[in-house]
mmCIF file of C-alpha atoms in Angstrom:
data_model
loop_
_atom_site.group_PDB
_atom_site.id
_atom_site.type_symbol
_atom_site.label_atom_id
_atom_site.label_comp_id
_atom_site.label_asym_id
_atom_site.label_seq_id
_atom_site.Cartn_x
_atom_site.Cartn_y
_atom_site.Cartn_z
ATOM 1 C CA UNK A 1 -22.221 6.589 -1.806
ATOM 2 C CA UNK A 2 -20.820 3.177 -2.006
ATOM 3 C CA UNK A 3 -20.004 1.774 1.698
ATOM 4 C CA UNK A 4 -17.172 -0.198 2.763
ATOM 5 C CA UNK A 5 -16.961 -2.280 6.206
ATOM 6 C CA UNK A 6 -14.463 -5.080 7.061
ATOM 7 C CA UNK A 7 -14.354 -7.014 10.357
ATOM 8 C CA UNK A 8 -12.809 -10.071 11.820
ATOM 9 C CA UNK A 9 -11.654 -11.319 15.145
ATOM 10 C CA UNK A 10 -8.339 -9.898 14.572
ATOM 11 C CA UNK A 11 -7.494 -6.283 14.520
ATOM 12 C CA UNK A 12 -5.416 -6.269 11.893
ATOM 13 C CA UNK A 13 -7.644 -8.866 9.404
ATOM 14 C CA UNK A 14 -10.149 -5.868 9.843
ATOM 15 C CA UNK A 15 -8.305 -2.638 9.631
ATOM 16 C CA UNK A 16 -6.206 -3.191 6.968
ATOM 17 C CA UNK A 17 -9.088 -4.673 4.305
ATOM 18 C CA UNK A 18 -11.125 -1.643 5.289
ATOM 19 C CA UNK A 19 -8.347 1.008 4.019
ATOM 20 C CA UNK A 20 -9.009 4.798 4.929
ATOM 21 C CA UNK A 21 -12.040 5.229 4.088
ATOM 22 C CA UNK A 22 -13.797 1.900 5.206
ATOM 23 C CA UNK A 23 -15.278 1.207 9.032
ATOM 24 C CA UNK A 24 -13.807 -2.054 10.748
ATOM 25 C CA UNK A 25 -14.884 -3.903 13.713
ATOM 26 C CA UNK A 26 -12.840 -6.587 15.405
ATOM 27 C CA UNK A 27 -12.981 -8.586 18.418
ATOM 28 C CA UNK A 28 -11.605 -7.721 21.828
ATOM 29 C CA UNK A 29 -10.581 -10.639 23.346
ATOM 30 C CA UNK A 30 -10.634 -9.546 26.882
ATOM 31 C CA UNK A 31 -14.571 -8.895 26.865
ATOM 32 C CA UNK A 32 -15.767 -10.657 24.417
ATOM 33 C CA UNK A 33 -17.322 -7.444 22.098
ATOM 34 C CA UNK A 34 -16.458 -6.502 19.011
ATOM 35 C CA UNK A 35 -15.048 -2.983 19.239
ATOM 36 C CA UNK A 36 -14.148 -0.078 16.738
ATOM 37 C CA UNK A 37 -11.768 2.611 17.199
ATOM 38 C CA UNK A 38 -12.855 6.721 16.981
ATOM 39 C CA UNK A 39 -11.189 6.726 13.910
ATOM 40 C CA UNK A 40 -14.441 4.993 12.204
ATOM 41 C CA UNK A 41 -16.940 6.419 15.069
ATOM 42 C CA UNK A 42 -17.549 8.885 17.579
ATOM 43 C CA UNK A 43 -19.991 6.744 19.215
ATOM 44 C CA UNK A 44 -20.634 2.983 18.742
ATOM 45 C CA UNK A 45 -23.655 2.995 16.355
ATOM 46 C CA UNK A 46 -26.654 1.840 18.190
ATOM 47 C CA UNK A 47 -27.431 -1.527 17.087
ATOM 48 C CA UNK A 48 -23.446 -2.914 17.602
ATOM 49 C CA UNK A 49 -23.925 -1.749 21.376
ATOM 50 C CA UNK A 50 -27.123 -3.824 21.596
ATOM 51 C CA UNK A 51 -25.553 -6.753 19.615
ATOM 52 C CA UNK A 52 -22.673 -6.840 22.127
ATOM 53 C CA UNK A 53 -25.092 -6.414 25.459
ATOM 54 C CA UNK A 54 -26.535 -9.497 23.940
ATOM 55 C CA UNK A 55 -23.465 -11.209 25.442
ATOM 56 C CA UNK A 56 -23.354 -13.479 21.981
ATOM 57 C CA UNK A 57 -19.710 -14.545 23.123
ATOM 58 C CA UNK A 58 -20.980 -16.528 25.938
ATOM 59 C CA UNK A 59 -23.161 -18.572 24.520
ATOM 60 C CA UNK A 60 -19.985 -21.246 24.030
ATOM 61 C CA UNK A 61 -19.721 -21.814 27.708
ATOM 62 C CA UNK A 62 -19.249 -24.902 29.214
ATOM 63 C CA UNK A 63 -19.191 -26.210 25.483
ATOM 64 C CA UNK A 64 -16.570 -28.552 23.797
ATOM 65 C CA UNK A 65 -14.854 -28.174 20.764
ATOM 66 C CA UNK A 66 -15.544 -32.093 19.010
ATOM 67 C CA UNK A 67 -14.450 -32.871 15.583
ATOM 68 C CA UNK A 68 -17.665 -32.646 13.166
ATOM 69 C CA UNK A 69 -17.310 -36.567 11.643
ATOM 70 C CA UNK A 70 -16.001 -39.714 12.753
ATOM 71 C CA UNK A 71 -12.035 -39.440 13.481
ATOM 72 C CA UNK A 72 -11.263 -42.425 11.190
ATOM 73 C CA UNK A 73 -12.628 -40.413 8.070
ATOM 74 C CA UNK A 74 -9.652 -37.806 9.294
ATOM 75 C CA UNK A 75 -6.293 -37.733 7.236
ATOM 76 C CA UNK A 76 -4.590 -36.495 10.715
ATOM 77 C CA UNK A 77 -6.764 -39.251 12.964
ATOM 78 C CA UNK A 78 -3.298 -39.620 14.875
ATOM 79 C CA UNK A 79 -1.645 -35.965 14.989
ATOM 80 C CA UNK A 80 -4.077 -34.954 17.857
ATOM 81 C CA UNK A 81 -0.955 -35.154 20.785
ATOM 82 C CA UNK A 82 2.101 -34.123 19.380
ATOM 83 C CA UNK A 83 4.752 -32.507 21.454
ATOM 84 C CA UNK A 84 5.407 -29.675 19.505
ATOM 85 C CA UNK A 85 1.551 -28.488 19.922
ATOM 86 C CA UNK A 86 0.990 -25.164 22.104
ATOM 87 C CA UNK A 87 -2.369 -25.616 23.608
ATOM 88 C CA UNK A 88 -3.807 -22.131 24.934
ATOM 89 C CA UNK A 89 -4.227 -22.743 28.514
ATOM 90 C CA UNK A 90 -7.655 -24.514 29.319
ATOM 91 C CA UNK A 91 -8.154 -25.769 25.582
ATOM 92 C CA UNK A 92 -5.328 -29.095 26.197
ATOM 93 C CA UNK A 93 -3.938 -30.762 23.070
ATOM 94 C CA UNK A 94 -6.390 -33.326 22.417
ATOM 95 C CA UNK A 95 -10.399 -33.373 21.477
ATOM 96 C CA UNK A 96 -12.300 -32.889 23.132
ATOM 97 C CA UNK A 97 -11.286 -29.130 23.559
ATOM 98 C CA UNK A 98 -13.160 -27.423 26.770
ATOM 99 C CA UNK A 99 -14.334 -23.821 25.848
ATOM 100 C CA UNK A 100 -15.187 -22.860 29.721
ATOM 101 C CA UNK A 101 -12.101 -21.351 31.321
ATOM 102 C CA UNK A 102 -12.336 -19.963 35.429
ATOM 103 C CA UNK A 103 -11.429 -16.844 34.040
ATOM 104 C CA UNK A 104 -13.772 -14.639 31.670
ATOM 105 C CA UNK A 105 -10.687 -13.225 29.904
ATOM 106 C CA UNK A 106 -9.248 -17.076 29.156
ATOM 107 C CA UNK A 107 -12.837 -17.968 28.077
ATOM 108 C CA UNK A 108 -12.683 -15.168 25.699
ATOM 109 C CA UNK A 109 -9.365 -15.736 24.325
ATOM 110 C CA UNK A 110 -9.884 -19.118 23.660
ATOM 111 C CA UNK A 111 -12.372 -19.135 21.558
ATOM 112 C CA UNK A 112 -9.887 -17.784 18.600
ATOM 113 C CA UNK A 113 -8.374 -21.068 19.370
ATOM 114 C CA UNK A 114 -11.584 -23.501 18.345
ATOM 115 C CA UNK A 115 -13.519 -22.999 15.268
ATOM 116 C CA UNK A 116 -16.687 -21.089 17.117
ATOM 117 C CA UNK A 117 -14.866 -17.712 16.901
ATOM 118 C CA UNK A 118 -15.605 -18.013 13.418
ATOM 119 C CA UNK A 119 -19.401 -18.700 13.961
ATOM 120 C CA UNK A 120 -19.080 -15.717 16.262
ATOM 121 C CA UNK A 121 -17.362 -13.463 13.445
ATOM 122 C CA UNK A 122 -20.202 -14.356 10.793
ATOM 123 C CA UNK A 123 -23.043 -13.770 13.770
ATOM 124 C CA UNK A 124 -22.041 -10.315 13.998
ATOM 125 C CA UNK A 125 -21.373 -10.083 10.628
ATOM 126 C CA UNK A 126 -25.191 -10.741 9.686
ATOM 127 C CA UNK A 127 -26.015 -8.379 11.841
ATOM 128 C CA UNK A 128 -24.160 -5.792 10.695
ATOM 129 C CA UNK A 129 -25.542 -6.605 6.819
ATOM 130 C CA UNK A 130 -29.020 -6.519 8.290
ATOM 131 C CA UNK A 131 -28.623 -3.014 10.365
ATOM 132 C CA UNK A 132 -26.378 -1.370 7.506
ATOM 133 C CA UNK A 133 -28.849 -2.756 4.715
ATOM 134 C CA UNK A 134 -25.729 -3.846 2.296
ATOM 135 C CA UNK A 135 -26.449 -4.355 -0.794
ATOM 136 C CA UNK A 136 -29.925 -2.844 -0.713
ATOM 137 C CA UNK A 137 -29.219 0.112 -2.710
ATOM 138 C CA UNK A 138 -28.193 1.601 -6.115
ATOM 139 C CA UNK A 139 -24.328 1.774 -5.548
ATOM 140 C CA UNK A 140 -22.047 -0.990 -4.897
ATOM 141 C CA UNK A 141 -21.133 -1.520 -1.024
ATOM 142 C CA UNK A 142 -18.432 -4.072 -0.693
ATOM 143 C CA UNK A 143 -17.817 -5.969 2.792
ATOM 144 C CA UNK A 144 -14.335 -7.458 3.889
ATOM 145 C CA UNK A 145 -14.762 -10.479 6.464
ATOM 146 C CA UNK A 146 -11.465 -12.280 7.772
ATOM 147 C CA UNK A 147 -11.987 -15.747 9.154
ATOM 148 C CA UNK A 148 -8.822 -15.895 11.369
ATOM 149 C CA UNK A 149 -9.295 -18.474 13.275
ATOM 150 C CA UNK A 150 -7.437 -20.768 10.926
ATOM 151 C CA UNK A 151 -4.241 -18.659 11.226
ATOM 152 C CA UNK A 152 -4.581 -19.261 15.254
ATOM 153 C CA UNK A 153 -5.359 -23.289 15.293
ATOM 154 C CA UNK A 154 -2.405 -23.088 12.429
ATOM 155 C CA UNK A 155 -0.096 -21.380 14.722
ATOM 156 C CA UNK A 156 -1.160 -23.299 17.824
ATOM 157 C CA UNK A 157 -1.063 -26.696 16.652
ATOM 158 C CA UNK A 158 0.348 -26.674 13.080
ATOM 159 C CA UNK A 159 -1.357 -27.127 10.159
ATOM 160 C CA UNK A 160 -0.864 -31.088 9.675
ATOM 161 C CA UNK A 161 -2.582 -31.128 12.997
ATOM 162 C CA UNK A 162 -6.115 -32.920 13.595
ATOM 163 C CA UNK A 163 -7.606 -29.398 14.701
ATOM 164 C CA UNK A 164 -6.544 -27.752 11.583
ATOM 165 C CA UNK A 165 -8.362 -30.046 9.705
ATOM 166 C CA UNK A 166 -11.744 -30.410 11.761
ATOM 167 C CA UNK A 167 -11.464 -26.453 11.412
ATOM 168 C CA UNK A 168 -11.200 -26.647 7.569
ATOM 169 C CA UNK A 169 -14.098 -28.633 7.633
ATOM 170 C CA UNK A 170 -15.992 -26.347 9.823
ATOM 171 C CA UNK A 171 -15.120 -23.638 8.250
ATOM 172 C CA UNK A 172 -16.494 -24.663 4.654
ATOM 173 C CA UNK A 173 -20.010 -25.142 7.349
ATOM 174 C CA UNK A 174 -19.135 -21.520 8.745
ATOM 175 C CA UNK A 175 -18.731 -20.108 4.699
ATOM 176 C CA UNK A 176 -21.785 -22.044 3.213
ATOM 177 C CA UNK A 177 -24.177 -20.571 5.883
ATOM 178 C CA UNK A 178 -22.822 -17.260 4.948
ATOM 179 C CA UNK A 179 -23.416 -17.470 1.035
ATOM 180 C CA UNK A 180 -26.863 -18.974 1.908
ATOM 181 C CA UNK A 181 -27.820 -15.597 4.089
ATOM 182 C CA UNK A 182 -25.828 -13.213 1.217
ATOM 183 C CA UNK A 183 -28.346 -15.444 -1.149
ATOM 184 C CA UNK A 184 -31.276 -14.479 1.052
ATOM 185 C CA UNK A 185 -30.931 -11.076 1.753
ATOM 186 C CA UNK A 186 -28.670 -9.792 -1.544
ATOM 187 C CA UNK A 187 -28.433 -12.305 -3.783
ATOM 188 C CA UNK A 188 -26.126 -14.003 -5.124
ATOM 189 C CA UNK A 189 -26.524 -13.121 -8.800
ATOM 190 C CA UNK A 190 -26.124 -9.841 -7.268
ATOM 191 C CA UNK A 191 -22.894 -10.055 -5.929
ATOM 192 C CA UNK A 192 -19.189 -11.061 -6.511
ATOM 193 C CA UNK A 193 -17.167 -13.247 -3.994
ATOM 194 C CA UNK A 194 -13.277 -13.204 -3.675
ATOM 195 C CA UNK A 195 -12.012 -15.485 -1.710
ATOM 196 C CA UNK A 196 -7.853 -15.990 -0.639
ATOM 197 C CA UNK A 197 -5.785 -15.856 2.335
ATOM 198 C CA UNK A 198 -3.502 -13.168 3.948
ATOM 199 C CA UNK A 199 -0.242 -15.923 4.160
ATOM 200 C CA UNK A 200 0.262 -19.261 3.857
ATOM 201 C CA UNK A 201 2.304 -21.267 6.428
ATOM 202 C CA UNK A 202 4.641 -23.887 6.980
ATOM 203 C CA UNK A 203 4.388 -27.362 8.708
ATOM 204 C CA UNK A 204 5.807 -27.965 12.127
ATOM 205 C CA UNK A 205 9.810 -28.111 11.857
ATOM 206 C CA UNK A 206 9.324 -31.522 13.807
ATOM 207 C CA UNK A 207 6.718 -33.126 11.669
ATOM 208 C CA UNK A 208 9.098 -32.298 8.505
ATOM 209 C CA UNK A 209 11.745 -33.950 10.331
ATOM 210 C CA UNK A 210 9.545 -37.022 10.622
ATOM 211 C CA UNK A 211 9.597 -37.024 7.036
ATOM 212 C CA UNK A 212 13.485 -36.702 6.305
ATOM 213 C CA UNK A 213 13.272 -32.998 5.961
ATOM 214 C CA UNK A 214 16.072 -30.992 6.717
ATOM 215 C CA UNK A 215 13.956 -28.694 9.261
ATOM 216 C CA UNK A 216 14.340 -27.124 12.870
ATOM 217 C CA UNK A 217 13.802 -23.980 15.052
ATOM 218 C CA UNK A 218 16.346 -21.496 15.779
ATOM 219 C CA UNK A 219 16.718 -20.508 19.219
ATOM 220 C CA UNK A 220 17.831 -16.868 18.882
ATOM 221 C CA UNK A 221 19.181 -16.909 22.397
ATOM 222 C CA UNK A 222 21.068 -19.051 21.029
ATOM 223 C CA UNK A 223 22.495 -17.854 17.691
ATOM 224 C CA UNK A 224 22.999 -14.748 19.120
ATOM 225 C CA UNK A 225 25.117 -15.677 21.492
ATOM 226 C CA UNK A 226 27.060 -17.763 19.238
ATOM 227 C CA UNK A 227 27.386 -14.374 16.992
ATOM 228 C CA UNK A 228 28.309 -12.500 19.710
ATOM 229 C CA UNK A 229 31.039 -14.950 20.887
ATOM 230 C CA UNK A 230 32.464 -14.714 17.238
ATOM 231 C CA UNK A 231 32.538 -10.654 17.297
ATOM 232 C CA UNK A 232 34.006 -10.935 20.897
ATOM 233 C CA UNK A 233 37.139 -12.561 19.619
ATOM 234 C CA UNK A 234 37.379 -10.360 16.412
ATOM 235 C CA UNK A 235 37.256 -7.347 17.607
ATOM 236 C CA UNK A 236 38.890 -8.018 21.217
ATOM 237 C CA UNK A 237 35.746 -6.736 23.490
ATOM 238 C CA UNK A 238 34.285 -8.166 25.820
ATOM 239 C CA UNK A 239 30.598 -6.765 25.015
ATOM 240 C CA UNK A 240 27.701 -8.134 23.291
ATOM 241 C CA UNK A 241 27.535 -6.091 20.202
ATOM 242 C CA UNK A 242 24.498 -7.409 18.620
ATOM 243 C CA UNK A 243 21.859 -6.070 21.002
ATOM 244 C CA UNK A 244 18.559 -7.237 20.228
ATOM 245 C CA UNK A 245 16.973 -9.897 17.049
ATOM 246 C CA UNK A 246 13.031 -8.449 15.712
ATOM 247 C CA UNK A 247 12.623 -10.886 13.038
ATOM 248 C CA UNK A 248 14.322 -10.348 10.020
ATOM 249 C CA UNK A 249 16.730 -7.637 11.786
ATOM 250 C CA UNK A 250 20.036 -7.874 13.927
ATOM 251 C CA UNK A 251 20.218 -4.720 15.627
ATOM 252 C CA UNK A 252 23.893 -3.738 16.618
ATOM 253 C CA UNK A 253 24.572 -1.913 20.045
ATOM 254 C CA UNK A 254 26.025 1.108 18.288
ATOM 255 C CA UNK A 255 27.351 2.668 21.869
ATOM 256 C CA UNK A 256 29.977 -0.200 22.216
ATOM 257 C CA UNK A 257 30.269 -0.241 18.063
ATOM 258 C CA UNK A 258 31.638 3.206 18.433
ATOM 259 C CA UNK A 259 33.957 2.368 21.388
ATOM 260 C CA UNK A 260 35.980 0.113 18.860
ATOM 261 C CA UNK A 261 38.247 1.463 16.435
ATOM 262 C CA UNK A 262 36.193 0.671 13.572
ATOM 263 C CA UNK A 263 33.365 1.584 11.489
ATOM 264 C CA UNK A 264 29.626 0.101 11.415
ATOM 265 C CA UNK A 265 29.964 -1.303 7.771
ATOM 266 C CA UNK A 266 33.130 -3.573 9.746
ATOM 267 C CA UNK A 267 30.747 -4.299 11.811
ATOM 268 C CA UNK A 268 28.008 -5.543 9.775
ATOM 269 C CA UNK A 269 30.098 -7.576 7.282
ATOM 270 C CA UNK A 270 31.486 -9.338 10.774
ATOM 271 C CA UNK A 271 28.146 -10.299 11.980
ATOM 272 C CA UNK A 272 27.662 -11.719 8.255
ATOM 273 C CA UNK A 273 29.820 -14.153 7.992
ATOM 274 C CA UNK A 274 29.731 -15.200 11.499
ATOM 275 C CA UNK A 275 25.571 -15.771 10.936
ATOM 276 C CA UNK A 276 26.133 -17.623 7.651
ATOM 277 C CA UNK A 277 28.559 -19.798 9.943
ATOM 278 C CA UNK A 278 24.633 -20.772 12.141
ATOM 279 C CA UNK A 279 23.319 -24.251 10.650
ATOM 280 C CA UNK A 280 19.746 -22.729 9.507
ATOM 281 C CA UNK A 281 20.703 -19.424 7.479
ATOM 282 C CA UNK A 282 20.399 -19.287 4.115
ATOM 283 C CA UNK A 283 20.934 -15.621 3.564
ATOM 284 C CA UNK A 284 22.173 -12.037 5.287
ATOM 285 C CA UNK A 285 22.977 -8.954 4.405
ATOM 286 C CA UNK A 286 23.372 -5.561 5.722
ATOM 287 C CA UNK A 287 21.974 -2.227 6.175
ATOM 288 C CA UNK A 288 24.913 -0.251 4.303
ATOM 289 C CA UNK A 289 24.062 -3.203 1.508
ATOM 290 C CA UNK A 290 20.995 -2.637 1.378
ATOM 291 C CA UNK A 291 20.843 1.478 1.648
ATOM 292 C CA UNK A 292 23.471 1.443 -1.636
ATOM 293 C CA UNK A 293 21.974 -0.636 -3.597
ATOM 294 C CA UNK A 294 24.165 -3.459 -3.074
ATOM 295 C CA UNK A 295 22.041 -7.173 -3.061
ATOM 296 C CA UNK A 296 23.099 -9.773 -5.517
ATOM 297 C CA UNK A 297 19.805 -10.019 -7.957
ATOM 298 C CA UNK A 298 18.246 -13.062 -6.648
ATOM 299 C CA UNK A 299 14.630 -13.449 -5.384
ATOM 300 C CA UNK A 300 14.928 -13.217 -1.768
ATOM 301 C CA UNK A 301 17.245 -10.993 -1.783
ATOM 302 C CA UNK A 302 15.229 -9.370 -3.787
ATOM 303 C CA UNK A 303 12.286 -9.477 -1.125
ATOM 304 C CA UNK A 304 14.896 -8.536 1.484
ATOM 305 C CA UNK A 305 15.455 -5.245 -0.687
ATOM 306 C CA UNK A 306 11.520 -4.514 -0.988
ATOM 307 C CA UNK A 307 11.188 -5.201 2.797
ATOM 308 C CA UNK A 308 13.936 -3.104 4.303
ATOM 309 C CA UNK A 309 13.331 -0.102 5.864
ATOM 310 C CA UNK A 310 15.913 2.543 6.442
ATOM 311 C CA UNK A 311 14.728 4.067 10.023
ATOM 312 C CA UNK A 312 12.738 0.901 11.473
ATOM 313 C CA UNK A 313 15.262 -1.742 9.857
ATOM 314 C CA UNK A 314 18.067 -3.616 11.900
ATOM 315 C CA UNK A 315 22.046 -3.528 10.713
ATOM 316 C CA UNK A 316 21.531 -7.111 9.484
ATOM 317 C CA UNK A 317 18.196 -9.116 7.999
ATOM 318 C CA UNK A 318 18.614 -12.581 7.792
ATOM 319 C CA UNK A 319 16.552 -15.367 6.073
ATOM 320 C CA UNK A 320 17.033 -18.843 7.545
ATOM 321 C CA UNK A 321 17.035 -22.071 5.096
ATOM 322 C CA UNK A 322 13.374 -23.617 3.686
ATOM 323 C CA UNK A 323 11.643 -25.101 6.504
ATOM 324 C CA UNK A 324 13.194 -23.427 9.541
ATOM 325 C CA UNK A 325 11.496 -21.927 12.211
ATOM 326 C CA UNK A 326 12.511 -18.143 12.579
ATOM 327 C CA UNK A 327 10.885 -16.162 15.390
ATOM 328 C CA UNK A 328 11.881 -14.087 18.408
ATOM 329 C CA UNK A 329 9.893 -16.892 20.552
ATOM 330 C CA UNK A 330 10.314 -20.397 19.277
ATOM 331 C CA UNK A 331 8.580 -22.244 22.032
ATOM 332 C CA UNK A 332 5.510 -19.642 22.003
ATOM 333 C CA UNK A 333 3.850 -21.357 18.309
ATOM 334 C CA UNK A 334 3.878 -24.709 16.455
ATOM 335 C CA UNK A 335 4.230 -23.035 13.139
ATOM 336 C CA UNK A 336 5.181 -19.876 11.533
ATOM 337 C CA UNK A 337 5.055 -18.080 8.533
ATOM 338 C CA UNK A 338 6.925 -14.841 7.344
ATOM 339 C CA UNK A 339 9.524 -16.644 5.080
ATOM 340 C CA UNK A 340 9.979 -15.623 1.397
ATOM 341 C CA UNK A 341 9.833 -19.224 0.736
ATOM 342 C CA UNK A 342 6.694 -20.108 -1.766
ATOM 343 C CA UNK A 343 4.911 -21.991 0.756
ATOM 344 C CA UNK A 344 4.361 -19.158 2.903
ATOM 345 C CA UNK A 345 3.778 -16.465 -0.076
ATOM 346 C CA UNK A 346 1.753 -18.404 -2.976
ATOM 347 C CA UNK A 347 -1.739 -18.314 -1.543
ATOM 348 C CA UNK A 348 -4.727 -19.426 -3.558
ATOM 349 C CA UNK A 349 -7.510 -16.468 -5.239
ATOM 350 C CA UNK A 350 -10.989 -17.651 -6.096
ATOM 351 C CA UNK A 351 -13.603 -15.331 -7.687
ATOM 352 C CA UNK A 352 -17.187 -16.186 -7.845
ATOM 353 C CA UNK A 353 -19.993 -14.045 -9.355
#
């Protein structure tokens, strides 16, 4: 009889802290709504399809985003322009951010940009504790809520940027008016908090440069070429044998592999050494590896075992060095996570209750 619900603004941050038997809501960033899927509902219960005619979303127009206190109190005060940052279309680089966008679709999608789609989040969230009556009965309900907003501003503009912080900031605001209204209508004597994060990320490649890092983004254009360049010469073809790079996994073109008079292990241990050859890469290692048994007992290798999958998985997963961009768009984010580097895996866990 205990209840479960999770939501957020991304799909993901709510489906996957629901589990089976849980109901998740998340936001659709096209219309504004928070949505479900018929795998929770048949029908939209009554009271989300009023909340959502209430066109809540909207209420942001023709709003800026300003930082909350005075800029010199900032520890970024002067990261508010640099080049690496990818502004999402009408937002710009630099405060103040304009919410309003000519089209209703930009207007929507921006606000997962600027700290109010996390004031939207906890708006519907209150509604849904108030309609569902959590926490108003004998058994135990337990409710999931994923403030993503941060992982979008981190993305966007990096998290040594001057919006990360003025988002921290607002967030603690956005997570002290929730407590207060759990205080008010549950209580908080009557109810235990956990609080973490999904991932951590890493700086900008650029701003670790500025600080004598050894940091940069691979291009995988790029690299791949080079690879295929390398595997051109040693096996006298002229075609591209590495096909396609989904981050962690080369994925061989298996047609032309065949067309040569060797096997796909050859291959693999090719592509290998002529990846290790990339400034960047710190490790790779390859499917037949990896399907034996065969990974030298180290930590990220390791990971690399724990993370391979035999259908879905490429011929070759690579890891590239501590602070190096990895991604199948470089120029589309500031910063990325996904490495099995402890910056991007250590998160924090706080319980409370």
């Amino acid at each position: 009889r205990s209840r479960v619900f999770s939501v957020s603004i991304k799909d993901r941050g709510a489906i996957l802290p629901g589990g089976h038997l849980g109901k998740a809501f998340w936001y659709n960033s096209n219309t504004g709504k928070f949505v479900t899927s018929t795998y929770y509902y048949q029908e939209y219960p009554g009271w989300v399809t009023a909340w959502n005619n209430a066109n809540h979303a909207d209420r942001y127009r023709d709003q800026e985003w300003t930082l909350l206190h005075d800029r010199s109190t900032y520890i970024y005060r002067d990261q508010d322009d640099r080049p690496s940052e990818k502004s999402y279309k009408h937002l710009g680089r630099t405060f103040p951010h304009p919410l309003n966008a000519e089209k209703d679709s930009d207007y929507y999608k921006g606000l997962r940009y600027a700290s109010m789609g996390d004031e939207l989040t906890l708006s519907f969230v209150k509604e849904l504790m108030q309609q569902e009556q959590l926490g108003q009965g004998k058994e135990t309900d337990m409710l999931a809520v994923s403030f993503s907003v941060t992982d979008y501003i981190g993305h966007a503009f990096g998290p040594n940027s001057l919006e990360a912080e003025d988002n921290l900031l607002r967030l603690d605001a956005t997570l002290a008016d929730f407590f207060a209204y759990i205080d008010e209508t549950v209580g908080l004597a009557n109810t235990m908090i956990v609080l973490s994060s999904d991932h951590g990320i890493d700086a900008v490649p650029e701003y670790k440069q500025s600080l004598g890092l050894a940091a940069g983004r691979h291009y995988p254009e790029k690299f791949l070429a080079q690879v295929n360049a390398e595997l051109k010469q040693r096996f006298n073809t002229d075609a591209d044998l590495v096909s396609t790079f989904w981050n962690p996994s080369l994925y061989l073109d298996l047609a032309e592999v065949e067309k040569l008079s060797v096997s796909v292990e050859t291959v693999e241990r090719a592509l290998v050494e002529a990846i290790l050859k990339v400034p960047g890469f710190a490790f790779a290692v390859t499917r037949t590896d990896l399907l034996a048994g065969r990974v030298t007992d180290h930590p990220v290798m390791n990971k690399l075992q724990r993370a391979f999958h035999p259908t879905r998985s490429g011929n070759v997963l690579i890891v590239q060095d501590p602070f190096w961009y990895l991604y199948p768009n470089p120029d589309e984010f500031a910063a990325m996570h996904g490495s099995p580097y402890t910056y991007d895996t250590y998160v924090p866990i706080m319980f409370a209750g």
